[in-house]
CSV table of C-alpha atoms and ligand atoms in Angstrom, one decimal:
chain,number,residue,atom,x,y,z
A,1,MET,CA,49.7,-41.1,11.4
A,2,THR,CA,49.2,-44.4,13.2
A,3,THR,CA,46.3,-46.6,12.2
A,4,ASN,CA,44.5,-45.6,15.4
A,5,ARG,CA,44.9,-41.9,14.8
A,6,ILE,CA,43.5,-42.4,11.3
A,7,LEU,CA,40.5,-44.4,12.6
A,8,LEU,CA,39.9,-41.7,15.3
A,9,THR,CA,40.0,-38.9,12.7
A,10,ALA,CA,37.6,-40.8,10.4
A,11,LEU,CA,35.2,-41.4,13.4
A,12,LEU,CA,35.3,-37.7,14.4
A,13,CYS,CA,34.8,-36.5,10.8
A,14,GLY,CA,31.9,-39.1,10.4
A,15,GLY,CA,30.4,-37.7,13.6
A,16,ALA,CA,30.5,-34.2,12.3
A,17,LEU,CA,29.0,-35.3,9.0
A,18,PHE,CA,26.1,-36.9,10.7
A,19,ALA,CA,25.7,-34.2,13.4
A,20,GLN,CA,22.0,-33.9,14.2
A,21,VAL,CA,20.4,-30.5,13.6
A,22,ALA,CA,17.3,-29.0,15.1
A,23,GLU,CA,17.2,-31.4,18.1
A,24,THR,CA,15.1,-28.6,19.7
A,25,PRO,CA,13.1,-26.1,17.6
A,26,PRO,CA,15.5,-23.7,15.7
A,27,MET,CA,15.9,-20.2,17.2
A,28,GLY,CA,17.1,-17.1,15.4
A,29,TRP,CA,16.1,-14.2,13.3
A,30,ASN,CA,14.7,-14.0,9.7
A,31,SER,CA,14.6,-10.8,7.6
A,32,TRP,CA,11.1,-11.2,6.0
A,33,ASN,CA,8.5,-10.1,8.5
A,34,PHE,CA,10.1,-6.6,9.0
A,35,PHE,CA,12.5,-5.9,6.2
A,36,ARG,CA,10.8,-7.7,3.2
A,37,ASN,CA,13.0,-6.8,0.2
A,38,LYS,CA,14.9,-4.0,2.1
A,39,VAL,CA,17.5,-6.3,3.4
A,40,ASP,CA,21.2,-6.1,2.5
A,41,ASP,CA,24.7,-7.0,3.6
A,42,LYS,CA,25.0,-4.1,6.0
A,43,THR,CA,21.7,-4.7,7.7
A,44,VAL,CA,22.5,-8.4,8.2
A,45,ARG,CA,25.9,-7.6,9.7
A,46,GLU,CA,24.2,-5.0,12.1
A,47,ILE,CA,21.6,-7.6,13.0
A,48,ALA,CA,24.3,-10.1,13.8
A,49,ASP,CA,26.2,-7.5,15.9
A,50,ALA,CA,23.0,-6.7,17.8
A,51,MET,CA,22.2,-10.4,18.4
A,52,ALA,CA,25.7,-11.0,19.8
A,53,SER,CA,25.6,-8.0,22.1
A,54,ASN,CA,21.9,-7.6,23.2
A,55,GLY,CA,21.6,-11.0,24.9
A,56,MET,CA,19.7,-12.8,22.0
A,57,ARG,CA,22.5,-15.1,21.0
A,58,ASP,CA,23.1,-16.1,24.6
A,59,ALA,CA,19.4,-16.7,25.1
A,60,GLY,CA,19.5,-19.2,22.1
A,61,TYR,CA,18.7,-17.2,19.0
A,62,VAL,CA,21.6,-18.3,16.8
A,63,TYR,CA,20.4,-18.5,13.2
A,64,VAL,CA,20.6,-15.3,11.1
A,65,ASN,CA,18.5,-16.1,8.2
A,66,ILE,CA,18.2,-14.0,5.0
A,67,ASP,CA,14.8,-14.6,3.4
A,68,ASP,CA,13.8,-13.8,-0.2
A,69,THR,CA,15.5,-11.1,-2.3
A,70,TRP,CA,19.2,-11.9,-1.9
A,71,GLU,CA,19.4,-13.9,-5.2
A,72,GLY,CA,21.2,-12.6,-8.3
A,73,GLU,CA,21.8,-14.1,-11.8
A,74,ARG,CA,23.5,-17.4,-12.4
A,75,ASP,CA,27.1,-17.2,-13.9
A,76,ALA,CA,28.1,-18.9,-17.1
A,77,GLN,CA,28.5,-22.2,-15.3
A,78,GLY,CA,25.1,-21.9,-13.7
A,79,ASN,CA,26.3,-21.1,-10.2
A,80,ILE,CA,23.9,-18.9,-8.3
A,81,GLN,CA,25.2,-15.5,-7.3
A,82,SER,CA,23.9,-13.0,-4.9
A,83,ASN,CA,22.6,-9.6,-6.2
A,84,SER,CA,24.2,-6.2,-5.6
A,85,LYS,CA,22.7,-5.9,-2.1
A,86,PHE,CA,24.9,-8.8,-1.1
A,87,PRO,CA,28.4,-8.3,-2.6
A,88,ASP,CA,30.0,-11.4,-1.0
A,89,MET,CA,27.9,-14.2,0.6
A,90,LYS,CA,30.9,-16.2,1.8
A,91,ALA,CA,32.4,-13.1,3.6
A,92,LEU,CA,29.0,-12.4,5.1
A,93,ALA,CA,28.7,-16.0,6.4
A,94,ASP,CA,32.2,-15.7,7.8
A,95,TYR,CA,31.2,-12.5,9.6
A,96,VAL,CA,28.0,-14.0,11.0
A,97,HIS,CA,30.0,-17.1,12.2
A,98,SER,CA,32.6,-14.9,13.8
A,99,LYS,CA,29.9,-13.5,16.1
A,100,GLY,CA,29.1,-17.1,17.3
A,101,LEU,CA,26.0,-17.2,15.1
A,102,LYS,CA,24.8,-19.4,12.2
A,103,PHE,CA,23.9,-18.3,8.7
A,104,GLY,CA,20.7,-19.1,6.7
A,105,VAL,CA,19.5,-18.4,3.2
A,106,TYR,CA,16.3,-19.0,1.2
A,107,SER,CA,15.4,-20.4,-2.2
A,108,SER,CA,12.5,-22.1,-4.1
A,109,PRO,CA,12.3,-25.4,-6.0
A,110,GLY,CA,10.7,-23.4,-8.7
A,111,PRO,CA,12.3,-21.2,-11.4
A,112,LYS,CA,11.5,-18.1,-9.4
A,113,THR,CA,11.0,-17.3,-5.7
A,114,CYS,CA,7.8,-15.8,-4.4
A,115,ALA,CA,9.4,-12.3,-4.9
A,116,ARG,CA,10.4,-13.3,-8.4
A,117,PHE,CA,14.1,-13.7,-7.8
A,118,GLU,CA,16.1,-16.7,-9.1
A,119,GLY,CA,15.0,-20.1,-7.8
A,120,SER,CA,16.8,-23.5,-7.7
A,121,TYR,CA,14.9,-25.3,-10.4
A,122,GLN,CA,17.2,-27.7,-12.3
A,123,HIS,CA,20.2,-26.4,-10.2
A,124,GLU,CA,19.4,-28.2,-6.9
A,125,GLU,CA,22.6,-30.1,-6.3
A,126,GLN,CA,24.7,-27.2,-7.6
A,127,ASP,CA,22.9,-24.7,-5.3
A,128,ALA,CA,23.3,-27.0,-2.3
A,129,ARG,CA,27.1,-27.2,-3.0
A,130,THR,CA,27.3,-23.4,-3.3
A,131,TYR,CA,25.5,-23.0,0.0
A,132,ALA,CA,27.8,-25.4,1.7
A,133,ALA,CA,30.8,-23.6,0.2
A,134,TRP,CA,29.6,-20.3,1.5
A,135,GLY,CA,29.0,-21.8,5.0
A,136,VAL,CA,25.2,-21.9,5.0
A,137,ASP,CA,23.7,-23.6,8.1
A,138,TYR,CA,20.0,-23.3,7.2
A,139,LEU,CA,17.9,-23.3,4.1
A,140,LYS,CA,14.2,-22.2,3.8
A,141,TYR,CA,12.8,-23.7,0.6
A,142,ASP,CA,9.6,-22.0,-0.5
A,143,TRP,CA,7.3,-23.7,-3.1
A,144,CYS,CA,6.3,-20.4,-4.9
A,145,SER,CA,6.6,-20.8,-8.7
A,146,ALA,CA,7.2,-24.5,-8.4
A,147,ARG,CA,3.5,-24.8,-9.0
A,148,THR,CA,4.1,-23.7,-12.6
A,149,VAL,CA,6.5,-26.6,-13.4
A,150,TYR,CA,5.3,-29.4,-11.1
A,151,GLN,CA,2.0,-30.9,-10.1
A,152,ALA,CA,1.0,-30.6,-6.4
A,153,GLY,CA,1.4,-34.4,-6.0
A,154,GLU,CA,5.1,-34.0,-6.9
A,155,MET,CA,6.0,-32.1,-3.8
A,156,GLN,CA,7.5,-35.0,-2.0
A,157,PRO,CA,10.2,-35.9,-4.6
A,158,VAL,CA,10.8,-32.3,-5.3
A,159,TYR,CA,11.6,-31.5,-1.7
A,160,LYS,CA,13.5,-34.8,-1.3
A,161,LYS,CA,15.8,-33.7,-4.2
A,162,MET,CA,17.0,-30.7,-2.2
A,163,GLY,CA,17.0,-32.7,1.1
A,164,ASP,CA,19.3,-35.3,-0.5
A,165,ALA,CA,21.4,-32.6,-2.1
A,166,LEU,CA,21.9,-30.8,1.2
A,167,LYS,CA,22.8,-34.1,2.9
A,168,SER,CA,25.4,-35.0,0.3
A,169,THR,CA,27.3,-31.8,0.9
A,170,GLY,CA,28.3,-33.2,4.3
A,171,ARG,CA,27.6,-29.9,6.0
A,172,PRO,CA,24.8,-30.0,8.7
A,173,ILE,CA,22.2,-27.7,7.2
A,174,VAL,CA,18.7,-27.2,8.7
A,175,PHE,CA,16.1,-27.8,6.0
A,176,SER,CA,13.0,-25.7,6.4
A,177,LEU,CA,10.0,-26.7,4.1
A,178,CYS,CA,7.7,-23.8,3.1
A,179,GLN,CA,4.7,-25.0,1.1
A,180,TYR,CA,2.0,-23.6,3.4
A,181,GLY,CA,0.9,-26.9,5.0
A,182,ARG,CA,-0.3,-28.5,1.7
A,183,GLU,CA,-0.5,-32.2,1.0
A,184,ASN,CA,-0.3,-33.1,4.7
A,185,VAL,CA,3.3,-32.1,4.7
A,186,TRP,CA,3.7,-33.2,8.4
A,187,GLU,CA,3.2,-36.8,7.3
A,188,TRP,CA,6.2,-36.9,4.9
A,189,ALA,CA,8.5,-33.9,5.7
A,190,PRO,CA,10.9,-35.9,7.9
A,191,ALA,CA,11.3,-38.6,5.2
A,192,VAL,CA,12.5,-36.0,2.6
A,193,GLY,CA,15.0,-34.6,5.1
A,194,GLY,CA,12.9,-31.7,6.5
A,195,ASN,CA,13.6,-30.4,10.0
A,196,LEU,CA,10.6,-28.1,10.1
A,197,TRP,CA,7.7,-27.4,7.8
A,198,ARG,CA,5.3,-24.5,7.6
A,199,THR,CA,1.8,-25.7,8.5
A,200,THR,CA,-0.1,-22.6,7.2
A,201,GLY,CA,0.0,-19.5,5.0
A,202,ASP,CA,1.9,-16.4,6.0
A,203,ILE,CA,1.5,-14.8,9.5
A,204,ARG,CA,0.6,-11.1,9.7
A,205,ASP,CA,1.3,-8.7,12.6
A,206,ASN,CA,-2.2,-8.7,14.0
A,207,TRP,CA,-4.1,-10.5,16.7
A,208,GLN,CA,-6.5,-12.2,14.3
A,209,SER,CA,-3.8,-13.7,12.1
A,210,MET,CA,-1.5,-14.8,15.0
A,211,SER,CA,-4.3,-16.2,17.1
A,212,ASP,CA,-5.8,-18.1,14.2
A,213,LEU,CA,-2.5,-19.7,13.3
A,214,GLY,CA,-1.5,-20.5,16.9
A,215,PHE,CA,-4.8,-21.5,18.5
A,216,GLU,CA,-6.7,-23.1,15.6
A,217,LYS,CA,-4.4,-24.2,12.7
A,218,GLN,CA,-2.0,-26.5,14.7
A,219,LYS,CA,-4.8,-28.7,16.0
A,220,GLY,CA,-4.0,-32.4,15.7
A,221,LEU,CA,-0.5,-31.8,14.5
A,222,GLU,CA,1.2,-32.3,17.9
A,223,LYS,CA,1.9,-36.0,17.2
A,224,TYR,CA,4.2,-35.0,14.3
A,225,ALA,CA,6.6,-32.9,16.3
A,226,ALA,CA,9.7,-34.6,17.8
A,227,PRO,CA,13.4,-33.8,18.1
A,228,GLY,CA,14.7,-33.0,14.7
A,229,HIS,CA,11.2,-32.4,13.2
A,230,TRP,CA,8.9,-29.5,14.0
A,231,ASN,CA,5.6,-28.0,12.9
A,232,ASP,CA,6.2,-24.4,11.9
A,233,PRO,CA,3.3,-22.0,12.5
A,234,ASP,CA,5.5,-19.2,10.9
A,235,MET,CA,7.9,-16.6,12.2
A,236,LEU,CA,7.4,-14.3,15.1
A,237,GLU,CA,5.9,-10.8,14.8
A,238,ILE,CA,6.9,-9.8,18.3
A,239,GLY,CA,8.1,-6.1,18.3
A,240,ASN,CA,6.7,-5.2,14.9
A,241,GLY,CA,4.2,-2.8,16.4
A,242,HIS,CA,0.7,-3.9,15.6
A,243,MET,CA,-0.1,-6.0,18.6
A,244,THR,CA,-0.2,-5.1,22.3
A,245,GLY,CA,2.3,-6.3,24.9
A,246,ASP,CA,-0.3,-8.9,26.1
A,247,GLU,CA,-0.9,-10.1,22.6
A,248,TYR,CA,2.9,-10.5,22.0
A,249,ARG,CA,3.2,-12.4,25.3
A,250,THR,CA,0.5,-14.7,24.1
A,251,HIS,CA,2.4,-15.1,20.7
A,252,MET,CA,5.6,-16.0,22.5
A,253,SER,CA,3.8,-18.3,25.0
A,254,LEU,CA,1.7,-20.1,22.5
A,255,TRP,CA,4.6,-20.7,20.1
A,256,SER,CA,6.6,-22.1,23.1
A,257,MET,CA,3.6,-24.4,24.0
A,258,LEU,CA,3.6,-25.5,20.4
A,259,ALA,CA,7.4,-26.3,20.3
A,260,ALA,CA,7.5,-24.0,17.4
A,261,PRO,CA,10.7,-22.5,15.9
A,262,LEU,CA,11.4,-19.1,17.4
A,263,LEU,CA,12.5,-16.9,14.6
A,264,ALA,CA,12.3,-13.3,15.6
A,265,GLY,CA,11.0,-11.2,12.7
A,266,ASN,CA,11.6,-7.7,14.0
A,267,ASP,CA,14.4,-5.2,13.8
A,268,VAL,CA,16.5,-6.5,16.7
A,269,ARG,CA,18.9,-3.5,16.4
A,270,SER,CA,16.3,-1.3,18.0
A,271,MET,CA,13.9,-3.0,20.4
A,272,SER,CA,11.9,-1.6,23.3
A,273,ASP,CA,12.6,-3.0,26.7
A,274,GLU,CA,9.2,-4.7,26.6
A,275,THR,CA,10.0,-6.5,23.3
A,276,LYS,CA,13.4,-7.6,24.7
A,277,ALA,CA,11.7,-8.9,27.9
A,278,ILE,CA,9.2,-10.9,25.7
A,279,LEU,CA,11.7,-12.4,23.2
A,280,MET,CA,14.3,-13.1,25.9
A,281,ASN,CA,12.2,-14.5,28.7
A,282,ARG,CA,14.4,-17.5,29.4
A,283,GLU,CA,11.8,-19.3,31.4
A,284,VAL,CA,9.4,-19.3,28.5
A,285,ILE,CA,12.3,-20.1,26.0
A,286,ALA,CA,13.1,-23.2,28.3
A,287,ILE,CA,9.6,-24.5,27.6
A,288,ASP,CA,10.0,-24.0,23.8
A,289,GLN,CA,13.4,-25.7,24.0
A,290,ASP,CA,12.4,-28.5,26.3
A,291,LYS,CA,14.4,-31.6,25.5
A,292,LEU,CA,11.4,-34.0,25.5
A,293,GLY,CA,10.3,-32.3,22.3
A,294,LYS,CA,6.6,-32.9,22.8
A,295,GLN,CA,4.3,-30.3,21.3
A,296,GLY,CA,1.5,-29.0,23.6
A,297,TRP,CA,-2.2,-29.0,23.0
A,298,ARG,CA,-5.5,-27.4,24.2
A,299,ALA,CA,-6.6,-29.4,27.3
A,300,SER,CA,-9.8,-27.5,27.9
A,301,LYS,CA,-11.8,-24.5,26.8
A,302,ASP,CA,-14.5,-22.4,28.6
A,303,GLY,CA,-15.8,-19.7,26.3
A,304,ASP,CA,-12.8,-17.5,25.5
A,305,GLY,CA,-10.7,-19.0,28.2
A,306,GLU,CA,-8.4,-21.8,27.1
A,307,VAL,CA,-6.0,-24.1,29.0
A,308,TRP,CA,-3.0,-25.5,27.0
A,309,ILE,CA,-0.6,-28.1,28.4
A,310,ARG,CA,2.8,-29.4,27.4
A,311,PRO,CA,4.6,-32.3,29.0
A,312,LEU,CA,8.2,-31.6,29.9
A,313,ALA,CA,11.4,-33.7,30.2
A,314,ASP,CA,11.5,-33.3,34.0
A,315,GLY,CA,8.1,-34.9,34.4
A,316,GLY,CA,6.3,-31.6,35.0
A,317,TYR,CA,4.1,-29.6,32.7
A,318,ALA,CA,4.0,-26.2,31.1
A,319,VAL,CA,0.5,-24.7,31.3
A,320,GLY,CA,-0.8,-21.7,29.4
A,321,LEU,CA,-3.9,-20.0,30.6
A,322,PHE,CA,-5.0,-18.0,27.6
A,323,ASN,CA,-7.8,-15.4,27.4
A,324,ARG,CA,-8.9,-14.8,23.8
A,325,GLY,CA,-11.8,-12.6,24.8
A,326,ALA,CA,-12.3,-8.8,25.1
A,327,GLU,CA,-12.7,-8.8,28.9
A,328,SER,CA,-10.4,-10.0,31.6
A,329,ARG,CA,-11.5,-13.3,33.0
A,330,LYS,CA,-10.5,-16.0,35.6
A,331,ILE,CA,-9.1,-19.2,34.1
A,332,THR,CA,-8.5,-22.5,36.0
A,333,VAL,CA,-6.3,-25.4,35.2
A,334,LYS,CA,-7.4,-28.6,37.0
A,335,TRP,CA,-4.7,-31.1,37.9
A,336,THR,CA,-7.0,-33.7,36.4
A,337,ASP,CA,-6.3,-32.0,33.0
A,338,LEU,CA,-2.7,-33.3,33.6
A,339,LYS,CA,-4.0,-36.7,34.9
A,340,TRP,CA,-2.7,-35.7,38.3
A,341,LYS,CA,-4.1,-35.4,41.9
A,342,GLY,CA,-3.0,-33.6,45.0
A,343,LYS,CA,-0.7,-30.6,45.5
A,344,HIS,CA,1.7,-29.3,43.0
A,345,LYS,CA,4.3,-26.5,43.0
A,346,VAL,CA,3.4,-23.7,40.5
A,347,ARG,CA,5.7,-21.1,39.0
A,348,ASP,CA,4.5,-18.1,37.0
A,349,LEU,CA,6.9,-17.7,34.0
A,350,TRP,CA,6.0,-14.1,33.1
A,351,ALA,CA,5.9,-12.8,36.7
A,352,HIS,CA,9.1,-14.8,37.4
A,353,ALA,CA,7.5,-15.8,40.8
A,354,ASP,CA,6.7,-19.0,42.7
A,355,ARG,CA,3.0,-19.4,43.5
A,356,GLY,CA,3.5,-22.1,46.2
A,357,LYS,CA,1.8,-25.5,46.2
A,358,SER,CA,-1.7,-25.6,44.9
A,359,LYS,CA,-4.3,-28.3,45.6
A,360,ASP,CA,-6.4,-29.9,42.8
A,361,GLU,CA,-6.2,-26.8,40.6
A,362,PHE,CA,-4.8,-23.3,40.0
A,363,SER,CA,-6.7,-20.2,39.0
A,364,SER,CA,-5.6,-16.8,37.8
A,365,ASP,CA,-7.2,-13.7,36.4
A,366,VAL,CA,-5.9,-13.3,32.8
A,367,PRO,CA,-6.2,-9.9,30.9
A,368,SER,CA,-7.9,-9.7,27.6
A,369,HIS,CA,-5.8,-11.3,24.8
A,370,GLY,CA,-3.3,-12.1,27.5
A,371,VAL,CA,-1.8,-15.2,29.1
A,372,VAL,CA,-0.6,-16.6,32.4
A,373,MET,CA,2.1,-19.1,31.7
A,374,LEU,CA,3.0,-21.6,34.3
A,375,ARG,CA,5.4,-24.4,35.0
A,376,VAL,CA,3.9,-27.0,37.3
A,377,ALA,CA,6.2,-29.5,39.0
A,378,LYS,CA,5.3,-33.3,39.1
B,401,LIG,C1,6.3,-16.7,1.0
B,401,LIG,C2,6.7,-17.2,2.4
B,401,LIG,C3,7.1,-16.1,3.3
B,401,LIG,C4,8.3,-15.4,2.6
B,401,LIG,C5,7.9,-14.9,1.3
B,401,LIG,C6,9.1,-14.3,0.5
B,401,LIG,O1,5.2,-15.8,1.1
B,401,LIG,O2,5.6,-18.0,2.9
B,401,LIG,O3,7.5,-16.6,4.5
B,401,LIG,O4,9.4,-16.2,2.6
B,401,LIG,O5,7.4,-15.9,0.5
B,401,LIG,O6,8.8,-13.9,-0.8
């Protein structure tokens, strides 16, 4: 090899080593919300097959993440092994990769995970190396039993230990912090290598849980979101059956206004057409994935009617007209909410329809627990 070739190779490898992850909020699927402990190798392969063929992968859902309950015993050298539900993690990762998808796993800094499987306590570097050798692209790291071996104030160094361990593998691995929003995690997560951090306790598949997490619990956190670093109001419940279509459209719209990770939490092998249309609305996904990476916020509230806005890379805004009440109501966004005047072009992202140029404001009837989501041009 000539010196130039060697230099070029070194540069390219260096580039790969320091590749940025999570430049936009991660999108994919996670096993927990629907499967809980009933997830195994066969299911994950079928999920990957479905995502590659039903349009999800092409719409941006690329991470296939196994949550808790894959972990087995450690071998004599202390290497973590999967349990009998997952005979060969490397082969599974290879399979997921062969479908053009990425592969994620879950662990805890404590001795046990929340479901009482083996955690990474005192094996952090070793586990990071194992994950990298398997071809893992994403780690969710859940506090759980760490509370029995550490003080709350030790969260930062504990998370940094795994953040550093992942970095030193040289493999780009998304690092997802899960400690339920304690200790103002949004202030320090990026410094310990976190790409996203849960801001709350667990979501449930019902209106009250979803709307409380999305409308109330993210308030004031918008300034902490940026490319590479995202607030995480938890995974999606869309398609799990205990909310209405309007409520799931609100879930998808609100998470996209919040620049939240979009991790489908349903059985994507068998989805209704309505669930598919919600999860794969590309115009709404484009808001979530907007390159500017600015998280939206509530601009105004009138009783149960709320107007949320999110600035976009093209100079326009995404606008969500949300109705949290029991009756349908008219909701209005005023261009002064955007610090704008005059006429602006409006597109309805669920109707997939242009609404023409609107002067000073735009109003729409919004069904109970529903949303009208707009893209307004500068
Ligand atoms: C915690 C997390 C959940 C899930 C479970 C798994 O409750 O917050 O998202 O990972 O543990 O046991």
